[in-house]
Coordinates of C-alpha atoms in Angstrom, one line a residue:
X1 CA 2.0 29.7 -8.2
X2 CA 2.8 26.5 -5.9
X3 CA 0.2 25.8 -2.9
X4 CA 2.9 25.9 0.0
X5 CA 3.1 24.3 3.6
X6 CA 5.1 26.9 6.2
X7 CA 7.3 25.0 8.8
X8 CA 8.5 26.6 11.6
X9 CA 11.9 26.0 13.2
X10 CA 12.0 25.7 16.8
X11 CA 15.6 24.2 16.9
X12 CA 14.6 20.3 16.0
X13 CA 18.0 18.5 14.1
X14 CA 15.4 16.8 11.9
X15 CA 13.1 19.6 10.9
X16 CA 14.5 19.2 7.6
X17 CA 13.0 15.6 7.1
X18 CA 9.6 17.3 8.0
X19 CA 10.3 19.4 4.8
X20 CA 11.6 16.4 3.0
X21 CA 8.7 14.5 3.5
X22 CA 6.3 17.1 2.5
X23 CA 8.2 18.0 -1.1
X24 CA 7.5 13.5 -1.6
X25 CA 4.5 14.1 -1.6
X26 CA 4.6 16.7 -4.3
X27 CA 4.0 20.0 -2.2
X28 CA 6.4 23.0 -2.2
X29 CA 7.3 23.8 1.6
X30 CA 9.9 25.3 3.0
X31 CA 11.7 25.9 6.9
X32 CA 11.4 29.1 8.3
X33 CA 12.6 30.3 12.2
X34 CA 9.6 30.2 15.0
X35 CA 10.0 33.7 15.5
X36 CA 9.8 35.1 11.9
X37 CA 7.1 38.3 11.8
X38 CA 3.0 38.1 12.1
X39 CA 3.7 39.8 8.9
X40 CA 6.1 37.4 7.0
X41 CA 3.7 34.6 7.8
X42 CA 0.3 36.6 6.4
X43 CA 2.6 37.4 3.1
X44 CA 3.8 33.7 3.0
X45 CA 0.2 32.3 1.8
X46 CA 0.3 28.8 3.7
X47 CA -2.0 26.4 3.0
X48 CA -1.0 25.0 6.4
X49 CA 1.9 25.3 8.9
X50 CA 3.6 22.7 10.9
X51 CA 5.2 23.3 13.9
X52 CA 8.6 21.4 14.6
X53 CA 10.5 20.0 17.6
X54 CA 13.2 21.6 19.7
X55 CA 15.7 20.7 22.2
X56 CA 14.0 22.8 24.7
X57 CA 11.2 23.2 27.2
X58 CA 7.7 24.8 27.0
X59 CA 8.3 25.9 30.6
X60 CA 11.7 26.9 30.3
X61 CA 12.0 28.8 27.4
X62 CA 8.7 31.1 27.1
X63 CA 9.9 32.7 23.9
X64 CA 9.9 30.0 21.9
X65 CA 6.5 30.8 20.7
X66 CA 4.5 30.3 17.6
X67 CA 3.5 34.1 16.4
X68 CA 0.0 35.0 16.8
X69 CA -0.5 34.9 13.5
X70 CA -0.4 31.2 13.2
X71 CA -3.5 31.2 15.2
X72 CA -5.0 34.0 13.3
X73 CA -4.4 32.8 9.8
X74 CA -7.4 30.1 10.1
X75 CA -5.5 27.4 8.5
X76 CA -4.3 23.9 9.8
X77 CA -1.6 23.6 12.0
X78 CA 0.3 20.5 13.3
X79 CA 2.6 20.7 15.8
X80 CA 4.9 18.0 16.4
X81 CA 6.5 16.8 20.0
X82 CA 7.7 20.3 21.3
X83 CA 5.1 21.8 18.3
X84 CA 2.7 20.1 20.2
X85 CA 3.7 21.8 23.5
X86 CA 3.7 25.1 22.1
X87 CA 0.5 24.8 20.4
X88 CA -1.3 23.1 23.6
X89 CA 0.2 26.0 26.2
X90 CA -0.5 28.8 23.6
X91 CA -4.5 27.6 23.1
X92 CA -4.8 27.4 26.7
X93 CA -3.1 23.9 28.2
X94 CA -0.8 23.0 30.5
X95 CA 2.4 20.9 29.8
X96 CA 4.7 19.9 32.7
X97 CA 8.2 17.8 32.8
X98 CA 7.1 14.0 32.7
X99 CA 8.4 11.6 35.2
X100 CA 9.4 8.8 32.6
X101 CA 11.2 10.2 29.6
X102 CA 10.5 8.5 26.1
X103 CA 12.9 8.4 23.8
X104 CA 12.7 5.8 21.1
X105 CA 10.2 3.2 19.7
X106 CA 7.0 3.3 21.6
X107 CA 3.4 1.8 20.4
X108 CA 0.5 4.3 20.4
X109 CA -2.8 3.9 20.1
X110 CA -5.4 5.9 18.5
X111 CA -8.4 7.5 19.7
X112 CA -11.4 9.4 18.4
X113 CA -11.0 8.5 14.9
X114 CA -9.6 12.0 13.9
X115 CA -9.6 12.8 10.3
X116 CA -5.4 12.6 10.8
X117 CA -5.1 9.3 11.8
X118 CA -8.9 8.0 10.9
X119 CA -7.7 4.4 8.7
X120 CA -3.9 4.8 9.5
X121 CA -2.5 1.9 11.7
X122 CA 0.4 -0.7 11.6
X123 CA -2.0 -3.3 13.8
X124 CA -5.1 -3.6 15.7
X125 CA -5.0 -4.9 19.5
X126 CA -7.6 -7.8 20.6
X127 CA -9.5 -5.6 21.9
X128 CA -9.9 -3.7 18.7
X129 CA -7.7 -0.5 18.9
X130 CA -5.9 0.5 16.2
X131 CA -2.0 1.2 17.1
X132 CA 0.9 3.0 15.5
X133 CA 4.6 2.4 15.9
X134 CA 6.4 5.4 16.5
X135 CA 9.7 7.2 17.2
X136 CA 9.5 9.6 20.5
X137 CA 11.9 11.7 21.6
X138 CA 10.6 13.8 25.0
X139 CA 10.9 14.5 28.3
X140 CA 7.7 16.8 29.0
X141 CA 4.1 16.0 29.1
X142 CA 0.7 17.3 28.4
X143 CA -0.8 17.8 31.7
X144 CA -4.2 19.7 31.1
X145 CA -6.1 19.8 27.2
X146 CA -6.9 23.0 26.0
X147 CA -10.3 24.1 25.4
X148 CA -12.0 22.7 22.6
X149 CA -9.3 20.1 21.7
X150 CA -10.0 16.3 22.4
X151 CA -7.5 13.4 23.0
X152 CA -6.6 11.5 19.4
X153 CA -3.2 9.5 20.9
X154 CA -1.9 7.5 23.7
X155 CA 0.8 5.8 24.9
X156 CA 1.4 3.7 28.5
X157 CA 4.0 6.3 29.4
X158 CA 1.9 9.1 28.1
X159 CA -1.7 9.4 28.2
X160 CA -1.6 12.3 26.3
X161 CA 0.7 11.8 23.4
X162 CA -2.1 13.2 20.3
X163 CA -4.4 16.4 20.4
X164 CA -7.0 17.3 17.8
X165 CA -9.2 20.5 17.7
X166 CA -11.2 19.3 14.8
X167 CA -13.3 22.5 14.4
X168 CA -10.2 24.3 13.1
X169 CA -7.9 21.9 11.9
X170 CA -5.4 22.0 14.8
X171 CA -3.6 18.5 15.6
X172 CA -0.1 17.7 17.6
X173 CA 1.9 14.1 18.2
X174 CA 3.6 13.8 20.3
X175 CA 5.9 11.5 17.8
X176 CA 8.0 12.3 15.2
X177 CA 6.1 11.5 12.3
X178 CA 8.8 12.3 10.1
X179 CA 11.8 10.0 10.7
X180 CA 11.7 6.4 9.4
X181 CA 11.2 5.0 12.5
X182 CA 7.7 5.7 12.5
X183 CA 6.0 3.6 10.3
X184 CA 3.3 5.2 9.2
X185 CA 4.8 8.9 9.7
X186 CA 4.6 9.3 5.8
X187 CA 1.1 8.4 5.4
X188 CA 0.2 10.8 8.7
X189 CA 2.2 13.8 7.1
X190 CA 0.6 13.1 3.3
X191 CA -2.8 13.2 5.1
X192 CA -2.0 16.4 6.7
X193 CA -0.7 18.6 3.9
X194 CA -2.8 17.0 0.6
X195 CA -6.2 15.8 2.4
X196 CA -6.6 18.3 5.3
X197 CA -4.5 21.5 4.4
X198 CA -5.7 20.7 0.6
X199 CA -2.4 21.4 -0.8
X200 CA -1.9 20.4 -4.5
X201 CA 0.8 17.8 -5.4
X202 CA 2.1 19.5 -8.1
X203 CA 6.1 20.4 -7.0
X204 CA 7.4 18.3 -10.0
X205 CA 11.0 18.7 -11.3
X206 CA 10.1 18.0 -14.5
X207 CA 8.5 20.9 -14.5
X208 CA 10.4 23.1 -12.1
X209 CA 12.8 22.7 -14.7
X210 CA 11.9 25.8 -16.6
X211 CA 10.9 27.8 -13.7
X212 CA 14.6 27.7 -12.5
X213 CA 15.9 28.6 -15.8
X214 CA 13.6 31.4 -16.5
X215 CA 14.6 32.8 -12.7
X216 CA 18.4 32.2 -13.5
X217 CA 17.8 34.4 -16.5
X218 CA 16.2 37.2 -14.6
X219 CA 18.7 36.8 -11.8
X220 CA 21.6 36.4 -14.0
X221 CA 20.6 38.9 -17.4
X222 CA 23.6 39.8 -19.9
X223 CA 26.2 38.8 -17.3
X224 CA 29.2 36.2 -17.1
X225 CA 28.8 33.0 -14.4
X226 CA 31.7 30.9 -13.4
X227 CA 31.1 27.9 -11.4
X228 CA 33.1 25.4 -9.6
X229 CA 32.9 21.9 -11.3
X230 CA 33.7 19.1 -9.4
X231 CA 31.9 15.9 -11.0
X232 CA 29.7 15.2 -8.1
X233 CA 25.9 15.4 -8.1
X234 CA 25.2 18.6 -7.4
X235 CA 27.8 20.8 -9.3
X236 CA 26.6 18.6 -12.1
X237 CA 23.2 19.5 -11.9
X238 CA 23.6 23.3 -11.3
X239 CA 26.1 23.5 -13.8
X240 CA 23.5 21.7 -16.5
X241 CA 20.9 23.8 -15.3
X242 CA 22.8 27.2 -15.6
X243 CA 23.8 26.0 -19.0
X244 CA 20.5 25.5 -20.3
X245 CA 19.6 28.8 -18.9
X246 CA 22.5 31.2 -20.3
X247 CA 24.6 28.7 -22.5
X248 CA 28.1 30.5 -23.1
X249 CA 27.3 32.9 -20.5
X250 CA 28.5 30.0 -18.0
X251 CA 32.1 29.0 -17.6
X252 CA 32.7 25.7 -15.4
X253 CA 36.4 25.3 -13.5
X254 CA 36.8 21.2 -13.1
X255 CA 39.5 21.3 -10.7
X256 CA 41.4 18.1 -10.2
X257 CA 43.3 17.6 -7.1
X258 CA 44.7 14.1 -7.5
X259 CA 41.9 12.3 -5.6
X260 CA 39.1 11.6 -7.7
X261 CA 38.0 8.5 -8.6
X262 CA 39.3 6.2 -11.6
X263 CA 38.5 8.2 -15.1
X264 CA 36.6 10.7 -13.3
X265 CA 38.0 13.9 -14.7
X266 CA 37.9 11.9 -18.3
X267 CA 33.8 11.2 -17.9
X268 CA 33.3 15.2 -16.3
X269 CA 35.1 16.7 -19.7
X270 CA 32.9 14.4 -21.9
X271 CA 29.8 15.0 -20.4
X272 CA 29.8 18.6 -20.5
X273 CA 32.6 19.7 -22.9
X274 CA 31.6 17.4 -25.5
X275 CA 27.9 16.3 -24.9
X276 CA 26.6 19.6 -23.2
X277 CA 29.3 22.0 -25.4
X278 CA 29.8 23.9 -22.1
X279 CA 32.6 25.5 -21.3
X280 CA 35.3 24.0 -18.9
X281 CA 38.3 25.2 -18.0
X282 CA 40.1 22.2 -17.1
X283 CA 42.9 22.2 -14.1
X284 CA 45.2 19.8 -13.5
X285 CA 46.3 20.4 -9.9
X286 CA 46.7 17.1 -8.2
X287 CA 50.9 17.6 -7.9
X288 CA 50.1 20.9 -5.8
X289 CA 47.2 19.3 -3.6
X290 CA 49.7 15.9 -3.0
X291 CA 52.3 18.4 -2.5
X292 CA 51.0 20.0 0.1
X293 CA 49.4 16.8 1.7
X294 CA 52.8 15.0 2.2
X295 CA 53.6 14.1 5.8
X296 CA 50.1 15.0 7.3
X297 CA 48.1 12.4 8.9
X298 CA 45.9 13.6 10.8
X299 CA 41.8 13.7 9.0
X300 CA 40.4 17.6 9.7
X301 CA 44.2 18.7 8.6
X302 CA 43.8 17.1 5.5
X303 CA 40.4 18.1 4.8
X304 CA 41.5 22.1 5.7
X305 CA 44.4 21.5 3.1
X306 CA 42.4 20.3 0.3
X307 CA 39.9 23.1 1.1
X308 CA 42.6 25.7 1.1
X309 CA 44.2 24.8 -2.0
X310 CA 41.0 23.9 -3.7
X311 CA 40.0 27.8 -3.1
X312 CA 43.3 28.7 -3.7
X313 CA 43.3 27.2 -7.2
X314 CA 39.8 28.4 -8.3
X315 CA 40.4 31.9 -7.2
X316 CA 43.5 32.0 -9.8
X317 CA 41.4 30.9 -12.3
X318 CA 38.4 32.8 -11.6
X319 CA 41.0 35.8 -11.4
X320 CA 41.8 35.3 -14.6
X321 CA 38.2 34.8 -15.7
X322 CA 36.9 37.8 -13.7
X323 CA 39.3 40.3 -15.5
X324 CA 38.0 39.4 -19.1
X325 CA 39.5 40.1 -22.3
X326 CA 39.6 42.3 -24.7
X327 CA 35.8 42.9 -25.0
X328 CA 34.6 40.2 -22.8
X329 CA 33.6 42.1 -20.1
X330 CA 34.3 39.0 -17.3
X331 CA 32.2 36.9 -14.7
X332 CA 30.1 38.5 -12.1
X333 CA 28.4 35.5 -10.9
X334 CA 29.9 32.6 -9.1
X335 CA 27.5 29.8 -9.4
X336 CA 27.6 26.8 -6.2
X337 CA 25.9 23.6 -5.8
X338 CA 24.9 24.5 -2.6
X339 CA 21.3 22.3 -1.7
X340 CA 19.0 22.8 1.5
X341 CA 21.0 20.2 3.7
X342 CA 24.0 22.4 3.3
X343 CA 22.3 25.1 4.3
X344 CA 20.4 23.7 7.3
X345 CA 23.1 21.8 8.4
X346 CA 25.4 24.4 8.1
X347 CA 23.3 26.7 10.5
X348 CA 22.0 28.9 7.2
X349 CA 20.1 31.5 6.5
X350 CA 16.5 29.9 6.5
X351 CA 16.8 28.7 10.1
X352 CA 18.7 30.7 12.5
X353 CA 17.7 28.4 15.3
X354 CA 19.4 25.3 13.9
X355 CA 22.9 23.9 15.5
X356 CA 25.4 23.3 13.1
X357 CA 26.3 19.9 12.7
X358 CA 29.1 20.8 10.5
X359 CA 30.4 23.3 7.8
X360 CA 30.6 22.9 4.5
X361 CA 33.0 24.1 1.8
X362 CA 30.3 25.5 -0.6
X363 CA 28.3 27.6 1.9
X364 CA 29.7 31.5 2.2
X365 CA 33.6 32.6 2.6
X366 CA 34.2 32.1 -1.4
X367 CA 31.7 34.7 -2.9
X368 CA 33.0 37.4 -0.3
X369 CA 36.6 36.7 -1.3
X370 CA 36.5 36.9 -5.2
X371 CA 34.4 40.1 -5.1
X372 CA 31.1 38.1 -7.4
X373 CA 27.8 37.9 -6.6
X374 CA 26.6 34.7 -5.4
X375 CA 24.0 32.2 -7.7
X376 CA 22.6 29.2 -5.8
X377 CA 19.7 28.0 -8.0
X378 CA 19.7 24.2 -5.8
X379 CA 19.6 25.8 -2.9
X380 CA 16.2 25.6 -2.0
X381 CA 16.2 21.6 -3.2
X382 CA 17.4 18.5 -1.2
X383 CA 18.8 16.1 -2.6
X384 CA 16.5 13.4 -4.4
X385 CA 14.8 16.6 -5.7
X386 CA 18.5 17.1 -7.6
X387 CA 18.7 14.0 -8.7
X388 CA 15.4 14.1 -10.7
X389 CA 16.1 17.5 -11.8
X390 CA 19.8 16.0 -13.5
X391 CA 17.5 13.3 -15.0
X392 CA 15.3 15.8 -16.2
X393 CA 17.6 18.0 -17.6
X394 CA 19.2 15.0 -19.9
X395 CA 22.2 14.1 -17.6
X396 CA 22.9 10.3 -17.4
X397 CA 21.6 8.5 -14.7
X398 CA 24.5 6.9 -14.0
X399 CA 26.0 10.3 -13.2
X400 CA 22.7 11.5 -11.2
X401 CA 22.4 8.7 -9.2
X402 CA 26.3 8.3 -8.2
X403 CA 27.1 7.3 -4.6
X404 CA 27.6 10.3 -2.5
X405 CA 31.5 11.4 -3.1
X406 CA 33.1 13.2 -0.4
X407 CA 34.6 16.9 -1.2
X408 CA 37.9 15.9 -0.4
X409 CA 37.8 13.0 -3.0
X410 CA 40.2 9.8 -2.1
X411 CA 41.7 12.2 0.4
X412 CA 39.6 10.8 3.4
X413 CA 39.7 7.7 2.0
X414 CA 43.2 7.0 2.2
X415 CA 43.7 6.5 6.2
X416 CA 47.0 8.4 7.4
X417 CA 49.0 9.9 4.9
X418 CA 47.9 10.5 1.2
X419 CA 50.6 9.5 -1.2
X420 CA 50.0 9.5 -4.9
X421 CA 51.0 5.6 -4.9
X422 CA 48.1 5.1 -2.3
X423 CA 45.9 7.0 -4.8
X424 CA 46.5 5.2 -8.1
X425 CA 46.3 1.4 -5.9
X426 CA 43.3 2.5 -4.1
X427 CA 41.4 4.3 -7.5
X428 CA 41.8 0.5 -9.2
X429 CA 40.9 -1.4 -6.3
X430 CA 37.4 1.0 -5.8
X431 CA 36.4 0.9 -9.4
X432 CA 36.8 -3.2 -9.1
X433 CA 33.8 -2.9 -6.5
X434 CA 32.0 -0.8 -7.9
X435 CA 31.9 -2.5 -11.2
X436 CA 31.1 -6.1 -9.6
X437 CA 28.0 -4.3 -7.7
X438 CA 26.6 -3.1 -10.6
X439 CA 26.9 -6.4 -12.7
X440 CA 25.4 -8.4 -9.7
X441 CA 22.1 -8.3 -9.6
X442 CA 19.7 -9.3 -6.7
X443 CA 17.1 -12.0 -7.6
X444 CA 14.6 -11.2 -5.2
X445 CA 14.4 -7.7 -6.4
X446 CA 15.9 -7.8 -10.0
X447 CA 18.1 -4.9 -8.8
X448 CA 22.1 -4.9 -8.5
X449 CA 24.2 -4.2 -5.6
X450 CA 24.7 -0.4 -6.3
X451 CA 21.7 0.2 -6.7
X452 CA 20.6 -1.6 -3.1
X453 CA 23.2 -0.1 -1.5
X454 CA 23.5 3.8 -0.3
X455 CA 27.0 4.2 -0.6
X456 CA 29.8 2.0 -1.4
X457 CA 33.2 2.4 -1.2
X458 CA 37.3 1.1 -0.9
X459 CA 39.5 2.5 1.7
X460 CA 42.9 2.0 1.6
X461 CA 44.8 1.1 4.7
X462 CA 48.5 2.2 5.6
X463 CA 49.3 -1.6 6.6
X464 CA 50.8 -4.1 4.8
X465 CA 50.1 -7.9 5.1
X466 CA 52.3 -11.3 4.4
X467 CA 50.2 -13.5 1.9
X468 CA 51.0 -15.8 -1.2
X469 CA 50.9 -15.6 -4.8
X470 CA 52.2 -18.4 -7.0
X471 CA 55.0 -20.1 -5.2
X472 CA 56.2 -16.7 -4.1
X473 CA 55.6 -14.8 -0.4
X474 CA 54.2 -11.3 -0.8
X475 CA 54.4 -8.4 2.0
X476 CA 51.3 -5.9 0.4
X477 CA 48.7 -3.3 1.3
X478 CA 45.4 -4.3 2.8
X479 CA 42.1 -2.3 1.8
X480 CA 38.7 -2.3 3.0
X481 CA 35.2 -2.5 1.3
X482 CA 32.5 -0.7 2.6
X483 CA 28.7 -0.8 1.5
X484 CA 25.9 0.6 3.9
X485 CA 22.1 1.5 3.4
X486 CA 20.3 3.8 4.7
X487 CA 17.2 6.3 4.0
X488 CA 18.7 9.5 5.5
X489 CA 22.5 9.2 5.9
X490 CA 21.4 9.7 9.9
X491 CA 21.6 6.3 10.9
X492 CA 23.3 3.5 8.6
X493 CA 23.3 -0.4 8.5
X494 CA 25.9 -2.6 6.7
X495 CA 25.1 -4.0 3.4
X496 CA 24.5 -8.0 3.6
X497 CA 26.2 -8.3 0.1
X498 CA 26.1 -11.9 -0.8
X499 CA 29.6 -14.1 0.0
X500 CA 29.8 -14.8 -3.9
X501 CA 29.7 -11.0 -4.5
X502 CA 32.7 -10.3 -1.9
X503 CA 34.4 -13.5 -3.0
X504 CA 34.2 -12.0 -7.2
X505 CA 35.5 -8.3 -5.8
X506 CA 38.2 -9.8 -3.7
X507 CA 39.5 -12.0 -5.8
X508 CA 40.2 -9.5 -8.9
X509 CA 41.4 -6.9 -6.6
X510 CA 44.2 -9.2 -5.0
X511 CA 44.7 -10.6 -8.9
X512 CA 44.8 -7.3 -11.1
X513 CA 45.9 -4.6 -8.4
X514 CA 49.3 -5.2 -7.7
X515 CA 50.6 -4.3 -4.6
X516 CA 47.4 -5.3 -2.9
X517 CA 47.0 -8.9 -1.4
X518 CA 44.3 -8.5 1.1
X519 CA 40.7 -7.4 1.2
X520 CA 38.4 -6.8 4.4
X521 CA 34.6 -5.7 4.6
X522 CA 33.3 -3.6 7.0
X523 CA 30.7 -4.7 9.2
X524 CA 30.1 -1.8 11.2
X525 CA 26.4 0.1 11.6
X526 CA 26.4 3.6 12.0
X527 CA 25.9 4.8 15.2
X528 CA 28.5 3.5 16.5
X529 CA 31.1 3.8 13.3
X530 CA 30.2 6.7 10.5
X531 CA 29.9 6.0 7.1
X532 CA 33.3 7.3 5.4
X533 CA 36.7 6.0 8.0
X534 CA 37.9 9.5 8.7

């Protein structure tokens, strides 16, 4: 059994990088809602709990409470920003709206030398006080200490912005230790959960490898499992993990619907039809997906048809696969690829409280309408936690540690209409990039471009431009590079790719794609652009 951190929910968009943080440093957690049961949290066995943010107010919303049992299950607890509210009002405080809202970077300085923060700092003042850089996000304030509890932060805004009741391991910021924004958030949160909880480290995907497979073969028994293939990251690694579970007992549907990227539904059959010796039933359905998309322009139309016909597709085939033959007695599993951001961000089970940011195609509807139970065995994981799983479980790492592909392929990446000429022009011109980014490496680091950027991408533009080639005058299409880096997908910068790179990529797409004599790059951050054009 795993030592485990509890986190409880109180509505925070970014309690899942609390969770994220804690599985880096090698301890099983996982996100539960503020007002689960006294029992549930006896039964959970935490080492420690941690108590999130929220959008709202200690002194507007009096039910959003910790349970009692926190208190009563003599372990640590950290509460963080509106955790800390809760936990200073609950113990006996007082927290009232502040006059001067913080919300951003803010400098804070330490006090007390508290076993959480004793030797963390990113610099020391003149006068010798050791400061943090921080992200706050808040607009209340701790008025009155509770009894027992001493003052461990502070800022100029907010005298009060760190508690610590020593005695029983109780400690709130006022910060949010676990976005990249604060420097040293990591190092707090490690010190928390390993030194002062005394969690083990020892949630390792190398060996969570075999617990998965032997709970997909208690979960699963005798029974048939079909699953969804569609070359990205995930499906990959589910349907490698499945397979090494029940081997022939899994049957993997590799739907393509015209917009994947160049070779892509050549690489997907090799890897597990002929390396893996999985089965793959192998759909070729990109005239009915272009079909339909003819004439539509607008982005969430296209993404609803591809959806659509994407379930439309795989519930023919799983039809077929359902019924059986002969003696094969047919699937009674459908297998996803669904991982914990899906299901957090999607307003999922684990965390009621959460707002959803956006649905995704791989979280509910699908089971329901083919009649089959339901087999997530990602679901719990996020998403560098898959990645070493796939390396773990022999998958190339060149397949693991893809770019992020969107569900609706080259569909979103083709601005305006999708036209199967766009597709084939815009699938040479991508692979062009992404080839040059791997073969250029970074001297500084001895990495290349693909792997110092977080995504990268072509889009093609419905435009067409005058240029020159030869002694002749062309009238072409015009795409667009784009290459960002981030740490959480939350916030992006634009890559700084070196002029020589862009000059080697532009060149041989205007050369060997014909039809394309022009190529932009994208220098646009996220917030205020997104990552993907539509």
């Amino acid at each position: 059994m795993h030592d485990k951190i509890l986190i409880l929910d109180f509505g925070s968009q970014v309690t899942q990088l609390i969770a994220r943080r804690v599985r880096e440093a090698h301890v099983y957690c996982e996100i539960h809602p503020n007002d689960v049961s006294d029992d549930f949290i006896r039964s959970f066995g935490a080492k420690g709990i941690i108590l999130s943010g929220s959008h709202a107010s200690t002194y507007e919303d009096a039910e959003l409470r910790a349970p009692q049992a926190v208190w009563d299950s003599k372990v640590p607890v950290l509460g963080i920003c509106y955790g800390m509210f809760t936990m200073t009002v609950q113990q006996g405080g007082e927290v009232e709206p502040a006059h001067e809202r913080e919300f951003g970077y803010a400098e804070v300085r330490a006090h007390g030398h508290t076993r959480l923060l004793d030797g963390i700092e990113d610099f020391i003042t003149p006068e010798g006080h050791g400061m943090l850089k921080v992200w706050m996000s808040h607009g209340d304030k701790v008025t009155k200490l509770p009894p027992g509890f001493s003052l461990m932060a502070s800022t100029g805004n907010c005298p009060i912005a760190g508690i610590a009741d020593e005695s029983r391991g109780y400690y709130g910021v006022q910060f949010h230790p676990e976005v990249t924004h604060t420097v040293q958030g990591k190092a707090l949160l490690e010190r928390f959960v390993l030194n002062i909880a005394g969690a083990k480290a020892d949630w390792i995907m190398t060996d969570h490898v075999e617990e998965a497979v032997k709970r997909i073969r208690e979960q699963v028994g005798d029974e048939e499992v079909i699953l969804g293939l569609s070359g990205g990251v995930d499906s990959s690694v589910a349907a490698a993990l499945i397979h090494r579970a029940i081997g022939d007992q899994l049957t993997c549907v590799f739907v393509d619907h015209g917009l994947l990227r160049l070779d892509e539904g050549k690489m997907v059959m090799e890897m597990f039809a002929g390396r893996l010796h999985a089965k793959v039933v192998h759909v070729d359905a990109s005239a009915q997906f272009l079909g339909h998309l003819a004439g539509v322009t607008d982005p969430e139309q296209k993404r609803k048809i591809i959806g659509r016909e994407f379930v439309e597709v795989f519930k023919a085939e799983a039809a077929k696969l359902k019924a059986g033959d002969g003696g094969h007695k047919g699937a009674q599993w459908l297998a996803q690829g669904t991982i914990y951001p899906d299901v957090v961000e999607s307003g999922g089970a684990k965390t009621k409280k959460a707002t959803t940011i956006k649905s995704h195609h791989n979280v509910g509807g699908l089971p329901e309408q083919l009649g089959l139970k339901l087999l997530e065995p990602l679901r719990d994981l996020f998403k560098d936690e898959v990645r070493e799983l796939g390396v773990a479980l022999g998958l190339p790492p060149e397949m693991v540690y893809r770019h992020p592909f969107p569900g609706p392929g080259l569909g979103v990446r083709i601005l305006g209409e999708v036209k199967k000429e766009y597709a084939d022009l815009l699938r040479r011109a991508d692979a062009i990039f992404i080839e040059e980014l791997r073969n250029w490496t970074d001297s500084a680091t001895g990495k290349n471009w693909y792997e110092l950027t977080s995504q990268a991408f072509t889009v093609f533009l419905p435009v067409k431009s005058v240029g020159v080639m030869g002694d002749g005058r062309t009238y072409d299409y015009v795409v667009a590079l784009r290459a960002v880096q981030t740490s959480d997908f939350m916030t992006a910068d634009w890559a700084e790719l070196p002029y020589g790179l862009l000059k080697k990529v532009s060149g041989r797409i205007i050369n060997e794609v014909r039809g394309i004599n022009r190529v932009t790059y994208d220098v646009s951050s996220k917030p205020p652009a997104t990552i993907e054009w539509e």
